[in-house]
XYZ file of C-alpha atoms in Angstrom:
701
model
C 4.825 -65.032 -46.922
C 4.782 -61.316 -46.864
C 5.345 -58.580 -49.712
C 6.782 -54.845 -49.346
C 5.425 -51.662 -50.627
C 7.831 -48.510 -50.269
C 7.093 -45.125 -48.715
C 9.728 -42.736 -49.070
C 9.142 -39.311 -47.399
C 12.031 -36.476 -48.662
C 12.616 -33.424 -47.484
C 13.057 -30.647 -50.317
C 12.805 -31.108 -54.074
C 13.857 -34.805 -54.156
C 17.458 -36.505 -54.305
C 19.979 -36.181 -56.779
C 21.235 -38.934 -59.172
C 24.448 -39.227 -57.003
C 23.063 -39.223 -54.003
C 20.640 -41.938 -54.712
C 23.160 -44.206 -56.151
C 25.353 -43.720 -53.051
C 22.035 -44.232 -50.875
C 22.101 -47.701 -52.315
C 25.097 -48.944 -51.124
C 26.033 -47.139 -48.240
C 22.748 -47.340 -46.116
C 23.889 -46.678 -42.538
C 21.563 -49.131 -40.772
C 18.558 -51.543 -41.053
C 16.096 -52.291 -38.435
C 14.239 -55.666 -38.962
C 11.130 -56.574 -37.006
C 8.229 -58.778 -38.016
C 6.222 -56.019 -39.876
C 8.604 -53.165 -40.620
C 12.111 -52.638 -42.106
C 13.132 -49.115 -41.590
C 16.275 -47.632 -43.678
C 17.909 -44.473 -43.054
C 21.165 -42.553 -43.898
C 22.166 -40.110 -41.378
C 24.670 -38.403 -44.006
C 21.961 -37.424 -46.380
C 18.929 -37.392 -43.887
C 17.520 -40.178 -46.253
C 14.692 -42.199 -44.327
C 12.816 -45.413 -45.994
C 10.011 -47.053 -44.467
C 9.196 -50.745 -45.958
C 5.851 -52.041 -44.609
C 5.019 -55.482 -44.947
C 1.320 -56.348 -46.535
C -0.131 -59.554 -47.402
C 1.202 -60.692 -50.754
C -1.256 -60.124 -53.414
C -1.566 -62.496 -56.596
C 0.856 -61.755 -59.184
C 2.256 -58.708 -57.561
C 5.837 -57.818 -57.937
C 6.821 -55.318 -55.615
C 10.250 -53.713 -55.544
C 12.308 -53.357 -52.095
C 13.476 -49.792 -51.277
C 17.167 -50.237 -51.902
C 16.635 -51.791 -55.293
C 14.081 -49.039 -56.085
C 16.996 -46.743 -55.648
C 19.130 -48.765 -57.740
C 16.992 -48.401 -60.859
C 17.300 -44.713 -60.453
C 20.974 -44.830 -59.978
C 21.688 -46.570 -62.897
C 20.266 -44.838 -65.494
C 20.800 -44.024 -69.219
C 22.991 -41.087 -70.799
C 23.267 -40.116 -74.510
C 27.068 -39.923 -73.404
C 27.459 -43.676 -72.655
C 28.881 -45.951 -75.311
C 26.595 -48.756 -76.515
C 27.728 -51.184 -74.127
C 27.565 -49.066 -71.332
C 23.557 -48.568 -72.215
C 23.195 -52.392 -72.203
C 24.960 -53.150 -69.052
C 23.230 -50.428 -67.287
C 19.555 -51.653 -68.318
C 20.684 -55.638 -67.560
C 21.758 -54.265 -64.009
C 18.736 -52.102 -63.722
C 16.663 -55.051 -64.749
C 17.904 -57.316 -62.083
C 16.879 -54.628 -59.645
C 13.471 -54.233 -60.380
C 12.333 -58.114 -60.764
C 13.514 -59.264 -57.654
C 10.026 -60.233 -56.414
C 9.296 -60.302 -52.443
C 11.296 -60.269 -49.352
C 10.686 -63.073 -46.843
C 11.501 -62.116 -43.090
C 12.901 -64.998 -40.860
C 13.503 -65.468 -37.379
C 11.604 -64.286 -34.266
C 9.712 -60.914 -34.034
C 12.361 -59.132 -32.452
C 14.429 -55.815 -33.620
C 17.850 -55.617 -34.404
C 20.045 -53.030 -36.189
C 22.202 -54.099 -38.831
C 25.115 -51.843 -40.532
C 24.847 -53.328 -44.234
C 27.739 -51.185 -45.322
C 30.117 -52.354 -42.830
C 28.751 -55.568 -42.876
C 29.870 -55.692 -46.807
C 33.192 -54.284 -45.846
C 33.668 -56.787 -43.323
C 33.136 -59.793 -45.912
C 35.428 -57.882 -48.254
C 38.239 -60.223 -47.932
C 36.363 -63.615 -47.200
C 37.431 -65.955 -49.660
C 35.671 -69.383 -48.234
C 32.412 -70.248 -46.701
C 33.746 -70.602 -43.458
C 35.271 -66.740 -43.224
C 31.825 -65.623 -44.499
C 30.340 -67.963 -41.514
C 32.184 -65.906 -39.201
C 30.946 -62.698 -40.291
C 27.289 -63.673 -40.876
C 26.690 -66.381 -38.001
C 24.812 -63.637 -35.878
C 22.656 -62.461 -38.965
C 20.877 -65.673 -39.950
C 17.486 -63.906 -40.031
C 18.227 -61.482 -42.632
C 16.276 -61.377 -45.942
C 17.487 -62.879 -49.027
C 17.204 -59.409 -50.702
C 20.162 -58.230 -48.389
C 22.160 -61.009 -49.575
C 21.398 -60.374 -52.998
C 22.151 -56.780 -52.773
C 25.648 -57.401 -51.012
C 26.433 -59.908 -54.000
C 25.628 -57.243 -56.493
C 27.668 -54.541 -54.564
C 30.642 -56.699 -54.294
C 30.454 -57.614 -58.022
C 30.827 -54.025 -59.210
C 33.564 -53.850 -56.979
C 34.668 -57.234 -58.820
C 35.253 -58.982 -55.138
C 34.324 -62.003 -57.220
C 36.031 -64.300 -54.725
C 33.961 -62.969 -52.066
C 30.649 -63.313 -54.328
C 31.612 -66.748 -54.618
C 32.217 -67.504 -51.222
C 28.908 -66.139 -49.945
C 27.116 -68.211 -52.707
C 28.917 -71.362 -51.265
C 27.881 -69.956 -47.523
C 24.135 -69.863 -48.762
C 24.074 -73.256 -50.103
C 25.952 -74.730 -46.904
C 22.900 -72.870 -44.950
C 20.413 -74.482 -47.053
C 21.352 -78.136 -45.647
C 21.977 -76.732 -42.093
C 18.348 -74.794 -42.144
C 16.382 -77.263 -43.964
C 15.926 -75.066 -46.600
C 15.015 -71.915 -44.960
C 18.005 -70.091 -46.148
C 18.840 -70.936 -49.641
C 19.852 -69.480 -53.037
C 16.658 -68.678 -54.933
C 15.915 -67.204 -58.386
C 17.182 -63.512 -57.389
C 20.485 -64.767 -55.712
C 21.228 -66.741 -59.004
C 20.398 -63.590 -61.149
C 22.457 -61.337 -58.821
C 25.158 -63.877 -58.782
C 25.246 -63.907 -62.571
C 25.066 -60.241 -62.735
C 28.315 -60.199 -60.272
C 29.989 -62.673 -62.450
C 29.195 -60.617 -65.639
C 30.414 -57.352 -63.739
C 33.743 -59.136 -62.925
C 34.117 -60.672 -66.392
C 34.422 -64.041 -64.574
C 32.733 -66.156 -67.148
C 34.168 -69.185 -66.536
C 31.890 -69.442 -63.553
C 29.087 -68.850 -65.443
C 28.581 -72.390 -66.363
C 28.683 -73.609 -62.921
C 25.964 -71.215 -61.814
C 23.632 -72.238 -64.659
C 24.206 -75.814 -64.117
C 23.622 -75.525 -60.205
C 20.303 -73.372 -61.114
C 19.414 -76.702 -63.125
C 20.114 -79.313 -60.465
C 18.254 -77.426 -58.053
C 15.308 -76.755 -60.242
C 15.148 -72.928 -60.425
C 13.450 -71.856 -63.260
C 15.196 -69.295 -65.133
C 13.139 -66.025 -65.609
C 13.515 -63.385 -68.339
C 16.142 -61.607 -66.203
C 18.373 -64.562 -66.125
C 17.910 -65.053 -69.936
C 18.892 -61.111 -70.260
C 21.965 -61.578 -68.336
C 23.118 -64.813 -70.129
C 22.849 -62.887 -73.432
C 24.880 -59.914 -72.020
C 27.717 -62.475 -70.926
C 27.601 -64.152 -74.240
C 28.165 -60.611 -75.775
C 30.915 -59.701 -73.097
C 32.561 -62.956 -74.206
C 32.657 -61.987 -78.087
C 29.976 -64.549 -78.799
C 26.856 -62.760 -80.298
C 25.262 -65.582 -82.369
C 24.961 -67.468 -79.055
C 23.390 -64.246 -77.639
C 20.884 -64.311 -80.340
C 20.240 -68.092 -79.773
C 19.381 -67.329 -76.070
C 16.494 -64.826 -77.618
C 15.276 -67.831 -79.495
C 15.132 -70.132 -76.456
C 13.277 -67.469 -74.551
C 10.452 -67.034 -77.331
C 10.267 -70.847 -77.501
C 9.677 -70.808 -73.821
C 6.738 -68.317 -74.109
C 8.651 -65.688 -72.176
C 7.859 -62.010 -73.191
C 11.029 -60.012 -73.872
C 11.863 -56.868 -72.222
C 13.417 -53.626 -73.812
C 16.755 -54.837 -72.416
C 16.129 -58.142 -74.417
C 15.787 -56.154 -77.381
C 18.516 -53.694 -76.747
C 20.728 -56.829 -75.864
C 19.917 -58.284 -79.414
C 20.241 -55.342 -81.461
C 23.522 -54.866 -79.535
C 24.460 -58.720 -80.703
C 23.882 -57.418 -84.351
C 26.073 -54.524 -83.787
C 28.961 -56.838 -82.651
C 28.386 -58.906 -85.857
C 28.701 -55.506 -87.645
C 25.319 -56.656 -89.221
C 23.548 -53.224 -89.604
C 21.169 -54.686 -91.913
C 20.033 -57.440 -89.494
C 19.476 -55.235 -86.810
C 17.450 -52.946 -88.749
C 15.164 -55.691 -89.870
C 15.295 -57.339 -86.191
C 13.777 -53.493 -85.119
C 11.127 -53.295 -87.806
C 9.873 -56.530 -86.699
C 9.722 -55.344 -82.721
C 8.155 -51.972 -83.953
C 5.493 -53.674 -86.033
C 4.728 -56.315 -83.251
C 4.218 -52.939 -80.886
C 2.207 -51.185 -83.184
C -0.082 -54.489 -83.677
C -0.316 -54.788 -80.110
C 1.633 -58.122 -79.692
C 4.005 -56.751 -77.083
C 3.686 -53.802 -74.766
C 0.770 -54.949 -72.889
C 2.816 -55.392 -69.386
C 2.690 -52.178 -67.302
C 5.797 -52.636 -66.061
C 7.507 -50.512 -68.656
C 6.708 -47.096 -70.285
C 6.533 -48.955 -73.933
C 6.068 -45.744 -75.870
C 9.014 -44.541 -74.441
C 11.233 -47.719 -74.672
C 10.146 -47.827 -78.437
C 11.515 -44.410 -78.990
C 14.739 -45.283 -76.879
C 15.083 -48.877 -79.129
C 14.499 -46.256 -82.372
C 17.472 -44.140 -81.352
C 19.564 -47.322 -80.377
C 19.018 -48.565 -84.113
C 19.920 -45.168 -85.802
C 23.437 -45.356 -83.440
C 23.894 -48.760 -84.411
C 23.591 -48.342 -88.125
C 25.560 -45.220 -88.220
C 28.371 -46.946 -86.108
C 28.570 -49.559 -88.582
C 28.317 -47.587 -91.179
C 31.577 -45.417 -90.074
C 33.229 -49.069 -89.605
C 32.650 -49.949 -93.492
C 33.719 -46.676 -94.670
C 37.072 -46.886 -92.474
C 37.703 -50.311 -94.052
C 37.512 -49.006 -97.483
C 35.874 -47.585 -100.613
C 34.238 -50.838 -101.589
C 31.890 -50.500 -98.690
C 30.355 -47.271 -100.696
C 27.194 -49.129 -102.131
C 26.617 -50.785 -98.837
C 26.118 -47.571 -96.861
C 23.976 -46.021 -99.687
C 21.708 -49.262 -99.503
C 21.555 -48.886 -95.864
C 20.804 -45.406 -95.636
C 17.828 -46.065 -98.267
C 16.600 -48.977 -95.772
C 16.551 -46.616 -92.866
C 14.505 -44.299 -94.965
C 12.040 -47.483 -95.638
C 12.094 -47.967 -92.042
C 10.918 -44.373 -91.174
C 14.312 -43.700 -89.330
C 15.209 -40.098 -89.432
C 18.822 -39.663 -88.100
C 19.534 -36.054 -87.179
C 21.858 -33.615 -88.478
C 24.726 -34.612 -85.885
C 24.452 -38.506 -86.945
C 24.844 -37.573 -90.774
C 27.929 -35.092 -89.946
C 29.554 -37.728 -88.057
C 29.569 -40.030 -90.918
C 30.778 -37.413 -93.497
C 33.807 -37.273 -91.182
C 34.577 -40.991 -91.918
C 34.251 -40.340 -95.525
C 38.093 -40.147 -96.484
C 38.916 -41.809 -99.493
C 38.349 -40.858 -103.216
C 35.465 -43.113 -103.864
C 33.512 -41.978 -100.585
C 32.893 -38.902 -102.147
C 29.415 -40.283 -103.069
C 28.501 -41.163 -99.814
C 29.808 -37.564 -98.514
C 27.676 -35.738 -101.261
C 24.527 -37.855 -100.428
C 24.922 -36.983 -96.738
C 25.453 -33.192 -97.340
C 22.375 -32.798 -99.586
C 20.293 -34.578 -96.829
C 21.365 -32.195 -94.346
C 20.634 -29.363 -96.981
C 17.278 -30.833 -97.772
C 16.307 -31.273 -93.859
C 16.317 -27.425 -93.604
C 18.681 -27.502 -90.374
C 21.807 -25.916 -90.023
C 25.062 -27.096 -91.076
C 28.583 -27.231 -89.732
C 31.319 -25.197 -91.588
C 33.891 -27.542 -91.174
C 31.681 -30.484 -92.488
C 31.081 -28.172 -95.671
C 34.963 -28.015 -95.852
C 35.643 -31.705 -95.663
C 33.298 -32.203 -98.446
C 34.916 -29.452 -100.693
C 38.057 -30.945 -99.742
C 36.986 -34.679 -100.884
C 35.342 -33.866 -103.884
C 38.425 -32.049 -104.958
C 40.392 -34.844 -104.181
C 38.044 -37.124 -105.945
C 38.557 -34.809 -108.912
C 35.275 -33.644 -108.704
C 35.708 -29.869 -108.916
C 32.791 -28.683 -110.545
C 30.828 -30.462 -107.697
C 33.113 -28.925 -105.094
C 32.297 -25.348 -106.510
C 28.621 -25.909 -106.123
C 28.974 -26.858 -102.492
C 30.870 -23.384 -101.869
C 28.435 -21.831 -103.974
C 25.827 -23.077 -101.599
C 28.108 -21.317 -98.690
C 27.490 -18.220 -100.202
C 23.930 -18.557 -101.127
C 22.676 -20.322 -98.141
C 25.560 -19.951 -95.487
C 27.358 -20.430 -93.420
C 29.994 -17.784 -94.499
C 32.747 -19.510 -95.975
C 36.052 -18.791 -94.010
C 39.720 -18.921 -94.906
C 40.111 -22.545 -95.097
C 36.973 -22.445 -97.647
C 38.413 -20.375 -99.781
C 41.820 -21.930 -99.955
C 40.142 -24.950 -100.825
C 38.128 -23.780 -103.656
C 41.102 -21.694 -105.068
C 43.032 -24.999 -104.664
C 40.682 -26.454 -106.998
C 40.815 -23.734 -109.580
C 44.220 -24.177 -109.651
C 44.008 -27.715 -110.677
C 41.528 -26.756 -113.398
C 43.900 -24.175 -114.519
C 46.842 -26.382 -114.667
C 44.949 -28.686 -116.742
C 43.990 -25.949 -118.991
C 47.423 -24.590 -119.186
C 48.918 -27.870 -120.276
C 46.422 -28.550 -123.337
C 46.611 -24.896 -123.972
C 42.741 -24.724 -123.598
C 42.740 -20.992 -123.021
C 39.313 -20.420 -123.140
C 38.556 -22.354 -120.176
C 41.278 -20.799 -118.400
C 39.471 -17.458 -119.104
C 36.086 -18.830 -117.950
C 37.628 -19.911 -114.565
C 38.892 -16.759 -114.103
C 35.567 -15.118 -114.456
C 33.908 -17.501 -112.197
C 36.374 -16.956 -109.612
C 35.949 -13.226 -109.660
C 32.153 -13.891 -109.703
C 32.333 -15.579 -106.288
C 34.412 -12.887 -104.607
C 37.476 -14.975 -105.229
C 40.657 -13.064 -106.252
C 43.130 -14.661 -108.825
C 46.929 -14.270 -107.736
C 49.779 -14.520 -109.923
C 49.445 -18.109 -110.230
C 45.883 -18.128 -111.821
C 46.934 -15.436 -114.034
C 50.111 -16.978 -115.244
C 48.254 -20.244 -115.887
C 45.864 -18.713 -118.371
C 48.647 -16.747 -120.037
C 50.577 -19.963 -120.740
C 47.591 -21.541 -122.119
C 46.953 -18.364 -124.398
C 50.394 -18.641 -125.543
C 50.439 -22.445 -126.171
C 47.282 -21.783 -128.482
C 49.238 -18.929 -130.033
C 46.323 -16.808 -128.851
C 47.922 -13.718 -128.816
C 45.139 -11.055 -128.595
C 43.754 -13.327 -125.851
C 46.956 -13.027 -123.859
C 47.512 -9.267 -124.326
C 43.897 -9.105 -122.991
C 44.653 -11.322 -120.034
C 47.794 -9.534 -119.173
C 45.994 -6.380 -119.093
C 43.507 -7.579 -116.770
C 46.265 -8.901 -114.450
C 47.557 -5.655 -113.999
C 44.245 -3.679 -113.494
C 43.311 -6.411 -110.878
C 46.628 -5.302 -109.014
C 48.403 -8.333 -109.570
C 52.120 -7.505 -109.956
C 53.155 -9.678 -113.202
C 56.130 -11.973 -112.762
C 58.765 -13.566 -115.248
C 56.466 -16.368 -116.141
C 53.948 -13.831 -116.873
C 56.235 -11.447 -119.064
C 57.795 -14.771 -120.480
C 54.240 -16.153 -121.573
C 53.076 -12.862 -123.349
C 56.603 -12.509 -125.108
C 56.073 -16.108 -126.272
C 52.335 -15.224 -127.515
C 53.608 -12.173 -129.388
C 56.241 -13.998 -130.708
C 54.111 -16.820 -132.126
C 51.748 -14.010 -133.440
C 54.841 -12.518 -135.101
C 54.299 -9.217 -133.352
C 57.908 -8.758 -132.969
C 58.112 -5.098 -132.152
C 55.557 -5.298 -129.314
C 57.406 -8.343 -128.109
C 60.521 -6.645 -127.828
C 58.630 -3.748 -126.155
C 57.367 -6.050 -123.473
C 60.954 -7.466 -123.056
C 62.143 -3.862 -122.581
C 59.339 -2.918 -120.152
C 60.340 -6.231 -118.264
C 64.219 -5.085 -117.901
C 63.304 -1.436 -116.750
C 60.864 -2.639 -114.057
C 63.624 -5.041 -112.884
C 62.353 -8.300 -113.719
C 65.257 -10.503 -114.212
C 65.169 -12.596 -117.314
C 65.115 -16.611 -116.810
C 66.242 -19.221 -119.863
C 62.865 -19.362 -121.021
C 62.601 -15.556 -121.463
C 66.082 -15.517 -123.171
C 65.106 -18.064 -125.448
C 61.793 -16.753 -126.328
C 63.470 -13.022 -127.034
C 66.088 -14.807 -129.285
C 63.255 -16.416 -131.033
C 62.038 -12.886 -131.524
C 65.123 -11.319 -132.761
C 65.880 -14.233 -135.239
C 62.101 -13.803 -136.832
C 63.259 -10.347 -137.690
C 66.509 -11.733 -139.310
C 68.545 -10.279 -136.666
C 71.430 -12.943 -136.091
C 74.116 -10.308 -134.636
C 71.247 -9.381 -132.110
C 70.622 -12.898 -131.056
C 74.399 -13.518 -130.293
C 74.330 -10.574 -128.295
C 71.387 -12.099 -126.523
C 73.484 -15.182 -125.940
C 76.320 -13.461 -124.528
C 74.095 -11.356 -122.248
C 72.763 -14.920 -120.911
C 76.356 -16.086 -120.295
C 77.325 -13.163 -118.472
C 74.275 -13.400 -116.363
C 74.995 -16.797 -115.144
C 72.436 -18.645 -117.553
C 73.889 -21.323 -120.195
C 71.829 -21.969 -123.578
C 70.567 -25.119 -123.620
C 69.491 -27.328 -126.993
C 66.182 -25.690 -126.581
C 67.431 -22.329 -127.067
C 68.983 -23.342 -130.238
C 66.089 -25.265 -131.190
C 63.698 -21.761 -130.821
C 66.422 -20.076 -132.880
C 66.508 -22.939 -135.705
C 62.773 -22.908 -135.409
C 62.194 -19.395 -136.084
C 64.711 -19.772 -138.933
C 62.397 -22.240 -140.098
C 59.417 -20.407 -139.981
C 60.815 -17.262 -142.018
C 62.463 -19.551 -144.612
C 66.183 -18.942 -143.679
C 67.648 -22.160 -144.294
C 71.182 -21.022 -144.649
C 71.086 -19.158 -141.139
C 69.408 -22.222 -139.355
C 72.175 -24.529 -140.782
C 74.858 -21.712 -139.514
C 73.201 -21.856 -135.742
C 73.288 -25.713 -136.013
C 77.378 -25.572 -136.412
C 77.284 -22.805 -133.559
C 75.866 -25.824 -131.120
C 79.215 -27.815 -131.640
C 81.130 -24.617 -130.436
C 78.703 -24.451 -127.670
C 79.311 -28.310 -127.013
C 75.523 -28.896 -127.190
C 74.477 -31.842 -128.899
C 71.524 -31.708 -130.970
C 68.418 -33.888 -130.582
C 65.299 -35.259 -132.954
C 63.828 -31.542 -132.875
C 66.893 -30.021 -133.704
C 67.050 -32.132 -137.055
C 63.447 -32.108 -137.701
C 63.510 -28.207 -137.501
C 66.793 -27.939 -139.634
C 65.526 -30.377 -142.048
C 62.411 -28.511 -142.431
C 64.087 -25.155 -142.930
C 66.591 -26.739 -145.628
C 63.831 -28.352 -147.380
C 61.951 -24.970 -147.696
C 65.229 -22.926 -148.687
C 65.655 -25.308 -151.744
C 68.307 -27.431 -150.268
C 67.285 -30.909 -150.677
C 70.492 -32.633 -150.711
C 71.730 -30.961 -147.347
C 68.440 -31.793 -145.888
C 68.776 -35.696 -146.922
C 72.284 -35.897 -145.913
C 71.165 -34.291 -142.431
C 68.340 -36.807 -142.209
C 71.050 -39.713 -142.565
C 73.156 -38.118 -139.828
C 69.959 -38.222 -137.455
C 70.024 -42.180 -138.268
C 73.205 -42.329 -137.959
C 73.218 -41.058 -134.171
C 70.064 -43.424 -133.762
C 67.588 -40.599 -133.484
C 64.152 -41.345 -134.269
C 62.798 -38.418 -136.468
C 59.000 -37.716 -137.255
C 57.243 -38.644 -140.632
C 56.939 -34.809 -141.245
C 60.610 -34.595 -141.699
C 60.704 -37.911 -144.008
C 58.152 -36.241 -146.074
C 60.096 -32.983 -145.911
C 63.141 -34.871 -147.537
C 61.062 -36.316 -150.085
C 59.012 -33.585 -151.317
C 62.080 -31.096 -151.542
C 63.918 -33.809 -153.553
C 61.048 -34.087 -156.077
C 60.323 -30.299 -156.172
C 64.003 -29.440 -157.056
C 65.032 -32.532 -158.970
C 67.550 -33.709 -156.332
C 68.775 -37.184 -156.828
C 68.311 -39.134 -153.513
C 68.710 -43.089 -152.655
C 65.069 -43.442 -151.114
C 66.219 -46.863 -149.750
C 68.805 -45.202 -147.318
C 65.990 -43.206 -145.674
C 64.520 -46.501 -144.492
C 60.696 -46.919 -143.769
C 58.588 -43.802 -143.352
C 58.071 -43.080 -139.817
C 54.676 -43.778 -137.910
C 52.526 -40.479 -137.431
C 53.205 -38.961 -134.037
C 50.317 -38.049 -132.010
C 49.676 -34.525 -131.476
C 49.268 -33.654 -127.727
C 47.826 -30.171 -127.965
C 44.432 -29.850 -129.487
C 42.725 -26.600 -129.574
C 39.368 -28.193 -130.012
C 36.125 -25.952 -130.030
C 33.818 -28.536 -127.931
C 36.915 -29.172 -125.167
C 35.190 -32.619 -124.683
C 38.516 -34.287 -123.697
C 39.080 -31.254 -121.009
C 35.723 -31.422 -119.575
C 35.825 -35.080 -119.260
C 39.138 -34.779 -117.258
C 37.855 -31.734 -115.227
C 34.531 -33.019 -114.379
C 32.795 -29.946 -115.610
C 29.900 -29.193 -117.829
C 30.263 -29.308 -121.978
C 29.477 -26.277 -123.918
C 27.228 -26.599 -126.985
C 28.736 -23.574 -128.568
C 32.110 -22.083 -128.884
C 32.871 -19.169 -126.450
C 31.941 -15.827 -127.345
C 34.823 -13.173 -127.607
C 33.100 -11.167 -124.737
C 34.146 -13.918 -122.342
C 37.644 -12.490 -122.183
C 36.341 -9.339 -120.228
C 36.051 -9.243 -116.669
C 32.660 -10.194 -115.444
C 31.708 -6.730 -114.254
C 32.470 -5.239 -117.516
C 30.001 -7.938 -119.300
C 27.022 -6.689 -116.704
C 27.718 -3.360 -117.891
C 27.776 -4.368 -121.647
C 24.582 -5.932 -121.224
C-alpha cells in the first residue's frame, strides 16, 4: 500500500480558477507505473507529478486531480446559500479520499481519461462498461471515483450506476482486489445527489452496510445534503446527531449544512442558537484542533453565513405579514447578543422588505442602526423609509428622516421632496377639514424652513382652515404671504378669503376681493357665487343678491340648496326674518326643495324677528316632511313663544331632539389633531408671530 504526495511545477503566476476546473475533468493523458503517476494537459501546458511514498500512519494525502477540484469548486459571495453548501460537500468528497493503490504489473501505459469518460457516457449496463474498461483493470480506484463524480455533474446517473455495478462484479472476479471502497461510495452518493436521484440513495447505503463499509464524516455530510435536497431538514439534523453519537468530528461543511437545515425550516432562532454553541466550542478549544481546515477562517465564514440566514428568514417573515414585526425585532436583539454585526447592505435589503403599514417599526429601527453605525446610507432606502412612515401615518417621523437627509446626507432628490410634500399635504388636509388653522400655519412655516416651496394646494388648505375657523385676520395674512411667495391665487384661494371676510362681517373688503378676482380673469364657481351672495345679503341688498343669482344662471351655474341656505343663514345672523322667509318661498320658484338646514336657519331667523307662530308652523311642516331638526331649532321655537306670548301646542312638537355633536372645534391644545397626525403636542397656544414667515420671525428676533 502506497500513498501519494503532489508536486505541481507551474510556469507563470499560477492557474486561473476556470483553468483549474477544466484541468480537473479534461486531463488529456495519465501514465501509470509502479512508482509514478504522470499527468499533463497539452492545451494548458499543465504537468502534474504524483510520486508514491510509503504510507505514513494517520496520513491523508490528496491526489492531484482531486486537489485541483478543491480549488475549482470554491465559494462565492454571489452564490446562493444552497450552492455554497453543495460546493462544500463536493469539495469535501475530493479532499478526504485517502490513498491510491496501484494495481497490476510494473509496466507503463497511457490512458486518456477524458476519452475514457466520454466512451462510458452512453453505457447503461455493467456489460457495456466491461466492453470499455476490460483493458484498464489495473487503474487506481481514484480514477473510477473521479469518473463517477464527473458523470454525476453531467447527471449521467445510468452510467454512474452501471460503473458501480461493474465494480461490484469485479470484486467477485478479482477476489476483492477491485471493489467499491468508502471513497467510491462517497463519490457515488455525491453523484446521486448531483443528479437528484434520491431513490437510489437507500440502495447504496444498504450496500455499504452489507459490505461492512463504515461511513466517515464525508458520507454523513452527503447524507445530510441529500435530506435537504429532498425537503427533509429535520432528518438532516438527525444525521448530525448520529455523527455526534458515533464520536465523529463535524467539519465546517457539517455545520454549514446544519445551518442550512434551520434555514429551510425558517427557524432563524434555532440556527442562531446552533451557531452560538459552535462558536463557544471553538473558543473553548473543543473543536478546531485538527489541521485539515483553517478554523479561524471557517468560523468567520459560518458567522457570515448565519447573518445571511437570519436576514433571509426575516425577509420571509416580513413578506408574510405584519404579525412578524415583533419576531424580527426580537431576532435583531438576539443577533446583537450573539455579537453579530450585519453590514449596511444587509440592513438595507431588510428595509426594502418592509412594505406594510405595520412594518414601519422595523424600518425605523433598521434606519437608526445604519445611521448609528456611521456608514453611508442609500438615498433610495431613505426615500423608502419616508414613504413607509407616511403610509403608516407617522408623518412627523417621516419629516425627521428628511431632516437627517438635509443635515447628514445624502442630499435629498426630487422624489424625497415629493414624498415629504405629500405628507405635508395630508397634514394640511387634516387641519383644513377641522379648521385647525394654527397647525396649518405652522406646517407652512416648517416647509419653508426645510427649503420646500408650498404650492397653491398647501396655501389653499390653510386659507380654508382659516375660513372654517372664522379667523379673518389670519386668512388675510396667509393670502398676502401666498402672493409674496410668487404663488398665483386660484378660485379656491379667493373663495376662502371672501368667506373669511364675510364671517368677520367685513363686507366691503369681501366685495373688493370679489371685484379684484373678476378683474384678473378668475371665473367664479358655485362656492364663490354663494359666498358673495351671503356678503350682499349681510348688507341687506336683496336686489343685488338677485343680480348675482341671474349672473350665476347666465354663466351656466345653477343655484343649489346650499346657495339658498347661505342667503337665509345671512338673514338670520342679521335679524332679517322677513327677508329670510321671502327667500324661502323663492326656493319653490327655483324648484329647489329645502332641507333640515334650510328650516333650522329660517326658524332661527323668524324666532329672532319676533315671529314665534310662523316659526312654530315651519317646525311642524318640517316634521310632516319627515325631516329631523336639531334641538337648537326646537329651543328657538319654545323660547320665541315664551318671549312674545304666543300660544302653541308643545305636544305637537314631539320630544326634544338629542344634541348634535359638533364636528368642528377650535381647541387651543389641539390634542385631537395631534393624535390624528402623530405630531408633538404644544403646552401653550400659538403666538401671533407664528403667522409670519420664518425669515420675518428671524428678523424680528
